mmCIF file of C-alpha atoms in Angstrom:
data_model
loop_
_atom_site.group_PDB
_atom_site.id
_atom_site.type_symbol
_atom_site.label_atom_id
_atom_site.label_comp_id
_atom_site.label_asym_id
_atom_site.label_seq_id
_atom_site.Cartn_x
_atom_site.Cartn_y
_atom_site.Cartn_z
ATOM 1 C CA MET A 260 -16.466 49.451 -20.252
ATOM 2 C CA GLU A 261 -17.782 45.746 -19.628
ATOM 3 C CA THR A 262 -14.310 44.427 -20.799
ATOM 4 C CA LYS A 263 -12.428 46.616 -18.287
ATOM 5 C CA THR A 264 -14.633 45.402 -15.604
ATOM 6 C CA LEU A 265 -14.037 42.020 -16.356
ATOM 7 C CA GLN A 266 -10.364 42.134 -16.727
ATOM 8 C CA LEU A 267 -10.324 44.024 -13.488
ATOM 9 C CA ILE A 268 -12.286 41.071 -11.680
ATOM 10 C CA HIS A 269 -10.208 38.461 -13.518
ATOM 11 C CA GLY A 270 -6.913 40.297 -11.825
ATOM 12 C CA LEU A 271 -8.577 40.268 -8.734
ATOM 13 C CA LEU A 272 -9.331 36.439 -8.785
ATOM 14 C CA ILE A 273 -5.989 35.429 -9.666
ATOM 15 C CA GLN A 274 -4.710 37.607 -6.980
ATOM 16 C CA SER A 275 -6.453 36.473 -4.386
ATOM 17 C CA HIS A 276 -6.268 33.025 -5.902
ATOM 18 C CA GLN A 277 -2.305 33.290 -5.242
ATOM 19 C CA GLN A 278 -2.815 34.707 -1.996
ATOM 20 C CA LEU A 279 -4.836 31.654 -1.128
ATOM 21 C CA ARG A 280 -2.111 29.390 -2.311
ATOM 22 C CA PHE A 281 0.532 31.251 -0.370
ATOM 23 C CA GLN A 282 -1.425 30.809 2.792
ATOM 24 C CA VAL A 283 -2.338 27.031 2.198
ATOM 25 C CA ASN A 284 1.673 26.320 1.276
ATOM 26 C CA ARG A 285 2.482 28.172 4.709
ATOM 27 C CA ILE A 286 -0.248 26.427 6.589
ATOM 28 C CA THR A 287 0.091 22.826 5.093
ATOM 29 C CA PRO A 288 3.143 21.720 6.833
ATOM 30 C CA MET A 289 2.194 22.728 10.070
ATOM 31 C CA LEU A 290 -0.978 20.539 9.502
ATOM 32 C CA LYS A 291 1.471 18.080 8.626
ATOM 33 C CA LYS A 292 3.234 18.405 12.464
ATOM 34 C CA LEU A 293 -0.112 18.511 13.861
ATOM 35 C CA GLN A 294 -1.284 15.604 12.694
ATOM 36 C CA LEU A 295 2.388 13.808 13.547
ATOM 37 C CA THR A 296 1.807 15.006 16.810
ATOM 38 C CA SER A 297 -1.818 13.639 17.591
ATOM 39 C CA HIS A 298 -0.556 10.907 16.111
ATOM 40 C CA SER A 299 2.230 9.948 18.499
ATOM 41 C CA VAL A 300 -0.438 11.066 21.224
ATOM 42 C CA LYS A 301 -2.453 8.793 20.201
ATOM 43 C CA LEU A 302 0.529 6.014 20.115
ATOM 44 C CA ALA A 303 1.042 7.019 23.526
ATOM 45 C CA LEU A 304 -2.295 6.714 25.077
ATOM 46 C CA ASP A 305 -2.650 3.280 23.537
ATOM 47 C CA MET A 306 0.247 2.404 25.044
ATOM 48 C CA VAL A 307 -0.668 3.474 28.218
ATOM 49 C CA ALA A 308 -4.254 2.306 28.013
ATOM 50 C CA SER A 309 -2.646 -1.300 27.264
ATOM 51 C CA VAL A 310 -0.205 -1.441 29.991
ATOM 52 C CA VAL A 311 -2.907 -0.097 32.857
#
């Protein structure tokens, strides 16, 4: 009985871990794009600030 429960919990953990990894893999590129965007915005603002 206990082993069955442990196996079930283990299976669920593996499943949710894989889903998490999948979501992280999907989100990471978006985050990188966002970082690049915010970086270029910051650069643009710095340039504007130095002109003004």
